[in-house]
mmCIF file of C-alpha atoms and ligand atoms in Angstrom:
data_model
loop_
_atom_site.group_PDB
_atom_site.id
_atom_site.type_symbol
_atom_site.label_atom_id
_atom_site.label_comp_id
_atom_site.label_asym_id
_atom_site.label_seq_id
_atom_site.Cartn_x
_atom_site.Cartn_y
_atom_site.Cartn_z
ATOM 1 C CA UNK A 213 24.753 -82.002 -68.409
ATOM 2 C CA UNK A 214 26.335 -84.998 -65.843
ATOM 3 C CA UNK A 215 29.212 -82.717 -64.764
ATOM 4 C CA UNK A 216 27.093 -83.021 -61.316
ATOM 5 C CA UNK A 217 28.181 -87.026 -61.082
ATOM 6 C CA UNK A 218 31.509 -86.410 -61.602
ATOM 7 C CA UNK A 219 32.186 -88.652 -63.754
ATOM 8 C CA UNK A 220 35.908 -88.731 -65.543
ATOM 9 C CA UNK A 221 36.601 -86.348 -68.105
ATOM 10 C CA UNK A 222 34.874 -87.408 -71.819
ATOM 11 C CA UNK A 223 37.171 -87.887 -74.260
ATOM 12 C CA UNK A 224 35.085 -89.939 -76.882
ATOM 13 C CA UNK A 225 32.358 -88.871 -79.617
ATOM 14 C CA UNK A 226 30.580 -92.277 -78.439
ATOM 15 C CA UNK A 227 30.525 -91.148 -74.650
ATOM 16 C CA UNK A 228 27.845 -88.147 -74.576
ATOM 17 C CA UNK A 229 24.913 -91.086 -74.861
ATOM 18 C CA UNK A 230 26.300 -93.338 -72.243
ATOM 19 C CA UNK A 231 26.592 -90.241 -70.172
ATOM 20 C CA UNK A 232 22.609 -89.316 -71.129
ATOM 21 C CA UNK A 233 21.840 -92.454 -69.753
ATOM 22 C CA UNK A 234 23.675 -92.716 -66.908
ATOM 23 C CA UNK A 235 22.778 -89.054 -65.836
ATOM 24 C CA UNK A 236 18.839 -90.084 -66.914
ATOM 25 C CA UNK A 237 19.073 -93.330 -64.565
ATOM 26 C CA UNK A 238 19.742 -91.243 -61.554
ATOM 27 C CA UNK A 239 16.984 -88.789 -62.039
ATOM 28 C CA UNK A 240 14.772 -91.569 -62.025
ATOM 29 C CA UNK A 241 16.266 -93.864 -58.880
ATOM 30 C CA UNK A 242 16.228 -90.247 -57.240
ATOM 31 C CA UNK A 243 12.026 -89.623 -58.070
ATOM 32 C CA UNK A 244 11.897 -93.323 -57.249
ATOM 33 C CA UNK A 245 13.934 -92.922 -54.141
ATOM 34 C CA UNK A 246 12.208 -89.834 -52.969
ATOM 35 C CA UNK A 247 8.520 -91.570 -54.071
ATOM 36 C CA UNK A 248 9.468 -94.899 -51.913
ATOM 37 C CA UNK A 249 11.007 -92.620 -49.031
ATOM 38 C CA UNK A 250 7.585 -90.826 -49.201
ATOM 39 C CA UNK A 251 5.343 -93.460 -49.121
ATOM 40 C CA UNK A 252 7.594 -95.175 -46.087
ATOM 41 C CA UNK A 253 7.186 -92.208 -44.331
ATOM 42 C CA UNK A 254 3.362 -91.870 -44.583
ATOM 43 C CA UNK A 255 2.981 -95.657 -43.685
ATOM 44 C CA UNK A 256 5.019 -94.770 -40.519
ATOM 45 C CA UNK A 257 3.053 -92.157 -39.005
ATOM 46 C CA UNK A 258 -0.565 -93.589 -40.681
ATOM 47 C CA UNK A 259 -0.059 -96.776 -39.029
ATOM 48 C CA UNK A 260 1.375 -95.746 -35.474
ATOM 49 C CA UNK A 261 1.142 -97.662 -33.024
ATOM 50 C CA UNK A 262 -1.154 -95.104 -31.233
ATOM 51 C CA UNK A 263 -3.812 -95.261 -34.066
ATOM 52 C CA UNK A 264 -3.891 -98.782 -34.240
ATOM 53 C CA UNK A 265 -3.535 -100.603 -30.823
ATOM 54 C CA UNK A 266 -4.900 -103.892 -32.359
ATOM 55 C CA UNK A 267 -3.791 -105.286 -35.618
ATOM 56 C CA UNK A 268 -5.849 -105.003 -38.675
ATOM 57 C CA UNK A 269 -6.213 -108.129 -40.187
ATOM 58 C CA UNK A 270 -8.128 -107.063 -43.568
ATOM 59 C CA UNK A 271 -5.089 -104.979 -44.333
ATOM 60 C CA UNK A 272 -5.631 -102.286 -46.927
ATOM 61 C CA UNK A 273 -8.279 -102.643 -48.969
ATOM 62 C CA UNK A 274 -7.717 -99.236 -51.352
ATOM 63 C CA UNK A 275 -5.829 -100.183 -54.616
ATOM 64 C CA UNK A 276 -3.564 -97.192 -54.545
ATOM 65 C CA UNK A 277 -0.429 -99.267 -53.640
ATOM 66 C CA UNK A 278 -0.792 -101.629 -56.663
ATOM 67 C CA UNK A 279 -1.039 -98.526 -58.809
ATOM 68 C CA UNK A 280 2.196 -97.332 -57.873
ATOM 69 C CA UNK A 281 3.548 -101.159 -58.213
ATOM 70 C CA UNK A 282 2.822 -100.488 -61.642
ATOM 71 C CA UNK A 283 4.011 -97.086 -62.338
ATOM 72 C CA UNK A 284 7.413 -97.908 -61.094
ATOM 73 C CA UNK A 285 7.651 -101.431 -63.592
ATOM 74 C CA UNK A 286 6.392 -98.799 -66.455
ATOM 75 C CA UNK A 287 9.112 -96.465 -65.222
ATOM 76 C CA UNK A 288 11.704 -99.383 -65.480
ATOM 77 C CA UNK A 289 10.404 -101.315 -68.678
ATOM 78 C CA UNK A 290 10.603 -97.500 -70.186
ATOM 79 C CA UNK A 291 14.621 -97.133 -68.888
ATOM 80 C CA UNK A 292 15.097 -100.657 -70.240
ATOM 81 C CA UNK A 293 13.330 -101.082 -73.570
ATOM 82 C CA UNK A 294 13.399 -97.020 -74.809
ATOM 83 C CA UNK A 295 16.997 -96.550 -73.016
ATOM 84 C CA UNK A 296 19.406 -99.352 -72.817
ATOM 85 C CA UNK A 297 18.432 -101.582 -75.514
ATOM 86 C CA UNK A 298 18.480 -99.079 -78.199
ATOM 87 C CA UNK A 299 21.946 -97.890 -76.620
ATOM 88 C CA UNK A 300 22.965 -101.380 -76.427
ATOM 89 C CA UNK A 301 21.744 -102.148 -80.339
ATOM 90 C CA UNK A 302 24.423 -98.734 -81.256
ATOM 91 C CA UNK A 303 27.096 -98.655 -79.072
ATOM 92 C CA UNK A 304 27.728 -102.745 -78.918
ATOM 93 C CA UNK A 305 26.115 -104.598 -81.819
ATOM 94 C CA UNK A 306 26.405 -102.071 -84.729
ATOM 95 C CA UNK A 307 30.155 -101.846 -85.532
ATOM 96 C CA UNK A 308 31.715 -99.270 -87.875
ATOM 97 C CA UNK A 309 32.765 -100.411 -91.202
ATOM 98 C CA UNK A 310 36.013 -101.615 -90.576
ATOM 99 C CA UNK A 311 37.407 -99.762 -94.009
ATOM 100 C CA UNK A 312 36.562 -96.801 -92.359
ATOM 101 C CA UNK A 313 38.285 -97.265 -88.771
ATOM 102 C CA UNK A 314 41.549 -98.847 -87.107
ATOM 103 C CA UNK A 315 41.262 -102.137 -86.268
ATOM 104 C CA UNK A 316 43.480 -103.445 -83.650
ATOM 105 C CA UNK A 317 44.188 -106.614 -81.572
ATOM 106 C CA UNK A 318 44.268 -106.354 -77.784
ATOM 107 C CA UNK A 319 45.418 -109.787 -76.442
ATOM 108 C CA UNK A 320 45.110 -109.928 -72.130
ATOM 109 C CA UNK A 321 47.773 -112.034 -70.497
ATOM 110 C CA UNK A 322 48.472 -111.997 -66.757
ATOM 111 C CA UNK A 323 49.647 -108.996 -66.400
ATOM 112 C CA UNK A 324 50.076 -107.007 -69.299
ATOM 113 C CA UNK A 325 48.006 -105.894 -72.738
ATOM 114 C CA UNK A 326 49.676 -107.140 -75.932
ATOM 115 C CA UNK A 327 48.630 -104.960 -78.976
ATOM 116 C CA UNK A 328 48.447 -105.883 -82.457
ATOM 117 C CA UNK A 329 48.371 -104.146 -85.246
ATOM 118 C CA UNK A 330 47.840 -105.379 -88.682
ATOM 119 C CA UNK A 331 50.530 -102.617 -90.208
ATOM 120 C CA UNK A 332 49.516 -100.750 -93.891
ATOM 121 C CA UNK A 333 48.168 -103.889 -95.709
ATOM 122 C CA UNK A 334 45.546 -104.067 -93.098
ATOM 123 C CA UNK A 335 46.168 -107.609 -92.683
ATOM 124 C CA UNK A 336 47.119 -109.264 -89.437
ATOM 125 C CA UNK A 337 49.960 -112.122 -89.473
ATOM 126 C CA UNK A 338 49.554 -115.658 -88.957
ATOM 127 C CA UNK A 339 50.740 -116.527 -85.245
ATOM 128 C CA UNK A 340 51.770 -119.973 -84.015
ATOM 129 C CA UNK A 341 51.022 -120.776 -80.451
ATOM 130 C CA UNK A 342 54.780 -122.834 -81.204
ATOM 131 C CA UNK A 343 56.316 -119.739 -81.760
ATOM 132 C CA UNK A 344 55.002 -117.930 -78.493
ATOM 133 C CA UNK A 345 58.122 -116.520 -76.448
ATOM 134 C CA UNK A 346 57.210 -114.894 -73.227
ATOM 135 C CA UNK A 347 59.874 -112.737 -73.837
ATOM 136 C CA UNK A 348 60.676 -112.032 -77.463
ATOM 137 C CA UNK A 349 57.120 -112.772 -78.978
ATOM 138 C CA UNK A 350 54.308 -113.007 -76.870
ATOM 139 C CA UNK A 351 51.743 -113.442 -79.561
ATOM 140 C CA UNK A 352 53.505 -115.867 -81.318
ATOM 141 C CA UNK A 353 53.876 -113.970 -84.147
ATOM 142 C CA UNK A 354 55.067 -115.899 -87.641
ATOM 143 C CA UNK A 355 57.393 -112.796 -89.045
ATOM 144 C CA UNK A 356 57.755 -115.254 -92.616
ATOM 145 C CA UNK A 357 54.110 -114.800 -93.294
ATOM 146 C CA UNK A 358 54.103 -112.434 -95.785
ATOM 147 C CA UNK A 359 51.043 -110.425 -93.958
ATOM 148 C CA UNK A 360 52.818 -110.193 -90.994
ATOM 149 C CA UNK A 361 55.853 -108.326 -92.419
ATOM 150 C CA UNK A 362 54.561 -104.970 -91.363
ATOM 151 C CA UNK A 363 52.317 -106.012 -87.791
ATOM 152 C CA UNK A 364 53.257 -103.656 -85.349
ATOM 153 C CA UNK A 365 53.298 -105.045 -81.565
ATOM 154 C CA UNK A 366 54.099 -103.196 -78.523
ATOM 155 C CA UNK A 367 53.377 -104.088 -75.019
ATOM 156 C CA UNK A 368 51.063 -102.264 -72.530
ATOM 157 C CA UNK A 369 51.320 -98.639 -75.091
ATOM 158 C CA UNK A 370 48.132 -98.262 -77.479
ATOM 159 C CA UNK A 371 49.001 -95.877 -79.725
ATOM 160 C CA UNK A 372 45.717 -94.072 -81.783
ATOM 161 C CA UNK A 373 44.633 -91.258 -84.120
ATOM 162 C CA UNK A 374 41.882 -89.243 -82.892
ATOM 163 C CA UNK A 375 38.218 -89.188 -84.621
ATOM 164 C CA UNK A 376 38.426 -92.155 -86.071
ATOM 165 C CA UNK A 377 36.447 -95.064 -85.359
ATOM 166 C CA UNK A 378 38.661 -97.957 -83.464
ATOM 167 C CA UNK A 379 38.077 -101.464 -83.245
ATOM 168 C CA UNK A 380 39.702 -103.111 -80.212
ATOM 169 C CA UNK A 381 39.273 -107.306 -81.007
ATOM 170 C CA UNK A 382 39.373 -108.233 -77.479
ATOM 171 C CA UNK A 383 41.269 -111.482 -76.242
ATOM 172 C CA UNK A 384 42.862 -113.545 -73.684
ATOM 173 C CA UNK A 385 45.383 -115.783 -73.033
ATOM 174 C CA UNK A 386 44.651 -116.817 -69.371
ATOM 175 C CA UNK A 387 41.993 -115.682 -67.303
ATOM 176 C CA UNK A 388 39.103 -113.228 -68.015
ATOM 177 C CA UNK A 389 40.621 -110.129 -68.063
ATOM 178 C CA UNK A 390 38.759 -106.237 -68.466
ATOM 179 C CA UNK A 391 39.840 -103.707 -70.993
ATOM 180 C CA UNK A 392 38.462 -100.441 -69.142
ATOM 181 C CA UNK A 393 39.470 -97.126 -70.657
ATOM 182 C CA UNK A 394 36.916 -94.780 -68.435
ATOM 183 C CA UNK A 395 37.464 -91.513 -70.456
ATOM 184 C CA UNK A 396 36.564 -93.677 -73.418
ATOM 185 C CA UNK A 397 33.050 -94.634 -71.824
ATOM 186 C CA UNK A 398 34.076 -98.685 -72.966
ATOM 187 C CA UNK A 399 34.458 -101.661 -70.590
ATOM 188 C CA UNK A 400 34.874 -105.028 -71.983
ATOM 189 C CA UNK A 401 35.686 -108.209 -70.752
ATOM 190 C CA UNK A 402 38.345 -110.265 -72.241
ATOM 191 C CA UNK A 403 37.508 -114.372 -72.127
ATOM 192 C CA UNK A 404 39.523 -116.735 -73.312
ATOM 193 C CA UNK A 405 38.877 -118.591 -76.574
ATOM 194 C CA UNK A 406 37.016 -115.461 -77.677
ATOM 195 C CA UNK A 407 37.963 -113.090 -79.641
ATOM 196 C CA UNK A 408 35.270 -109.651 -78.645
ATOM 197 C CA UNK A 409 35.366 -106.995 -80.631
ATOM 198 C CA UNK A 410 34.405 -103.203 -79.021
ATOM 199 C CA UNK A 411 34.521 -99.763 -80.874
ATOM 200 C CA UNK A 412 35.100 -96.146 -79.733
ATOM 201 C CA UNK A 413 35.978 -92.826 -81.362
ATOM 202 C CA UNK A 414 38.907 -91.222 -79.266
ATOM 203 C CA UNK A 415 38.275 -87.083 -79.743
ATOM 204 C CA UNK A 416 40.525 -85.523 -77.403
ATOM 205 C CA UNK A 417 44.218 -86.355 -77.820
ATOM 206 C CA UNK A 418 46.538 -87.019 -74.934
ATOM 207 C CA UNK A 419 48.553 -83.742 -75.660
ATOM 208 C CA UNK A 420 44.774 -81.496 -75.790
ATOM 209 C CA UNK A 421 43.913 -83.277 -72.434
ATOM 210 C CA UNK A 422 47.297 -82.496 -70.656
ATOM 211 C CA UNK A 423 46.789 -78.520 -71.448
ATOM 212 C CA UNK A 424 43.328 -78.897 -70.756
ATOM 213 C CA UNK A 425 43.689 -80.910 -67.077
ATOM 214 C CA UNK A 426 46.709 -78.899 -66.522
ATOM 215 C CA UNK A 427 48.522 -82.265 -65.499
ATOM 216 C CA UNK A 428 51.601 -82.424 -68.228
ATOM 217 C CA UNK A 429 51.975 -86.069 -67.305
ATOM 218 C CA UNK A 430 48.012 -87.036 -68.023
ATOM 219 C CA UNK A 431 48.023 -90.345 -69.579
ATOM 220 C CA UNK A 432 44.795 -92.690 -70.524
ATOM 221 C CA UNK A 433 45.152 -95.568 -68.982
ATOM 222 C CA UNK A 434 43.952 -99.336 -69.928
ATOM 223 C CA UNK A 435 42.631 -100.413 -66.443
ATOM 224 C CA UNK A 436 42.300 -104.174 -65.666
ATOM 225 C CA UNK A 437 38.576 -104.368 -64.706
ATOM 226 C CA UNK A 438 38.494 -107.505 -63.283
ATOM 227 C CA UNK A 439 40.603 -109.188 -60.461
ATOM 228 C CA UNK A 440 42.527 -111.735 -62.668
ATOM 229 C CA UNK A 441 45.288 -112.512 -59.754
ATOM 230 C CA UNK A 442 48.426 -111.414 -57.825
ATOM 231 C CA UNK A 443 49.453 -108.830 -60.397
ATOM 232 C CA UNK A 444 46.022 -107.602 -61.266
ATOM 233 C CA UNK A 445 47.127 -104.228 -59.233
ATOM 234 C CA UNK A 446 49.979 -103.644 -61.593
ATOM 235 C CA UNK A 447 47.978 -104.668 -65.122
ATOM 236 C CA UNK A 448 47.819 -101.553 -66.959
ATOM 237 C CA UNK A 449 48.695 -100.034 -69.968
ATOM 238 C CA UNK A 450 48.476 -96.853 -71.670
ATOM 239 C CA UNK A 451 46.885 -95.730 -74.365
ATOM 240 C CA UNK A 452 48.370 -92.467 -76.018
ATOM 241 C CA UNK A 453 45.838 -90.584 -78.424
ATOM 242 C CA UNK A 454 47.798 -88.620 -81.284
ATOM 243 C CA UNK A 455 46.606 -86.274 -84.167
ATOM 244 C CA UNK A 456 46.261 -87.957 -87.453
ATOM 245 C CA UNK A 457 49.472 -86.974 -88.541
ATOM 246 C CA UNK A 458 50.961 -87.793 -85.684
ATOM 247 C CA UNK A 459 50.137 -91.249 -85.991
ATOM 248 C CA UNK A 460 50.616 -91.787 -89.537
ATOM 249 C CA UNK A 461 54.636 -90.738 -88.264
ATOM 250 C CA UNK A 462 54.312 -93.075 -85.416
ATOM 251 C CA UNK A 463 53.114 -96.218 -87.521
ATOM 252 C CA UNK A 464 55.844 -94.520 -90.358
ATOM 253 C CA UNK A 465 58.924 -95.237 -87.665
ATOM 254 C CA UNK A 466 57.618 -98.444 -86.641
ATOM 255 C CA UNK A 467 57.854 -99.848 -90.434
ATOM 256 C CA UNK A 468 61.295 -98.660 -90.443
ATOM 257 C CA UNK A 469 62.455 -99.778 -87.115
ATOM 258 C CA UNK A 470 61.049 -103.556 -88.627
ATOM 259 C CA UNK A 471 62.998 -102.889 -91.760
ATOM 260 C CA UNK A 472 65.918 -102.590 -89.902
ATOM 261 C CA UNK A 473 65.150 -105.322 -87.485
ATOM 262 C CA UNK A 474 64.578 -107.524 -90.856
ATOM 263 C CA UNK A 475 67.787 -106.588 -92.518
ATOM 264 C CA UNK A 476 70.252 -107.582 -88.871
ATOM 265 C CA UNK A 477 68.211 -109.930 -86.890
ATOM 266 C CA UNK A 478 70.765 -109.483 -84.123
ATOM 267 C CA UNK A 479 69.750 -105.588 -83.397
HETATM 268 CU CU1 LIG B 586 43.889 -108.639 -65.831
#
């Protein structure tokens, strides 16, 4: 129904209602537009010079104009408390179970995403801000906590499974940064000392959207969304969507790669 505002391609269960009401918003500020435009017009030619040589200073007396003052707040209090509230209530406050979905860590840092993942036990590892290495661990992550054993982290790549409910917990190192996947329909800021949690159910994979785009290098892409210094052009990572299977493989190789990395340190 909003192919007409060309908006990116929807690749998220969660994005047909933010769609509604974006495409709803701009039939109204168009009848709005066009009702304003209207009435600007009439005032124009009723009050030409022509007609009235000397100023009226009663002004209008009829009390159309307040009328249609007060249609246009209904119009908006309607948009505001029957659209985005309720919208706001489902797609913000009311998170998933987190049982039921993939929950993973999303740290900002100028200029890259860090990502998290708690690993099978669903647990993420402690992390020391002594044991933060730019380099070799940027999240500080304490590999002798026993939790932390089998967190995945990978830098600027979010790897997911498709239809299932994610939770991104949101955070910064530095500055406020802007997780902004647009084909996801989510934007969310990323403040420091927070931790933000935002949810979305991926439904088209990355491999479905290259056949259907016809681009065989489409990638989704984790856009900075705000201007968080020099290398704010350059902040972006990629988030690759993958059938279940596919993902339980993915996660699978990880596990063994840390395995590895656990048994010679010096790999
Ligand atoms: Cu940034």
């Amino acid at each position: 129904m909003t192919e007409w505002l060309g908006l990116p391609a929807l690749a998220a269960a969660n994005g047909a209602q933010i769609d509604g009401l974006i495409g709803w918003t701009h039939i109204f500020m168009l009848i709005l537009f066009v009702g304003w435009g209207g009435f600007f017009l009439y005032a124009i030619v009723r009050f030409r010079r022509s007609r009235n040589p000397v100023a009226d200073y009663k002004g209008v007396t009829s009390h159309r104009s307040t009328y249609l003052e007060v249609g246009v707040a209904v119009v908006e209090a309607v948009l505001l408390i029957g659209f985005a509230i309720p919208l706001w209530a489902t797609r913000v406050e009311a998170l998933p179970p987190e049982n039921e979905a993939l929950v993973v860590q999303v740290t900002g840092e100028q200029f890259a995403w860090n990502i998290h993942y708690p690993g099978p036990d669903r647990i993420f590892g402690r992390t020391d801000i002594k044991l933060l290495d730019l380099q070799t661990n940027p999240l500080g992550l304490d590999r002798s906590d026993p939790a932390a054993k089998d967190d995945v982290t990978t830098l600027n790549q979010l790897y997911l499974p498709v239809n299932k409910p994610i939770i991104v917990r949101l955070r910064s190192k530095d500055m406020i940064h802007s997780f902004g996947v647009p084909e996801f329909r989510v934007k969310q800021d990323a403040i420091p000392g927070l931790t933000i949690p935002l949810w979305f159910i991926p439904n088209v994979t990355t491999a479905e959207m290259r056949t259907r785009t016809g681009n065989p290098e489409f990638q989704y892409e984790i856009a900075c969304a705000q201007l968080c210094g020099l290398g704010h052009y350059r902040m972006r990572g990629y988030v690759t969507v993958l059938g279940a299977e596919e993902f339980q493989k993915w996660m699978a190789d990880e596990q063994a790669k840390l395995k590895e990395q656990a048994a010679d340190p010096f790999k």
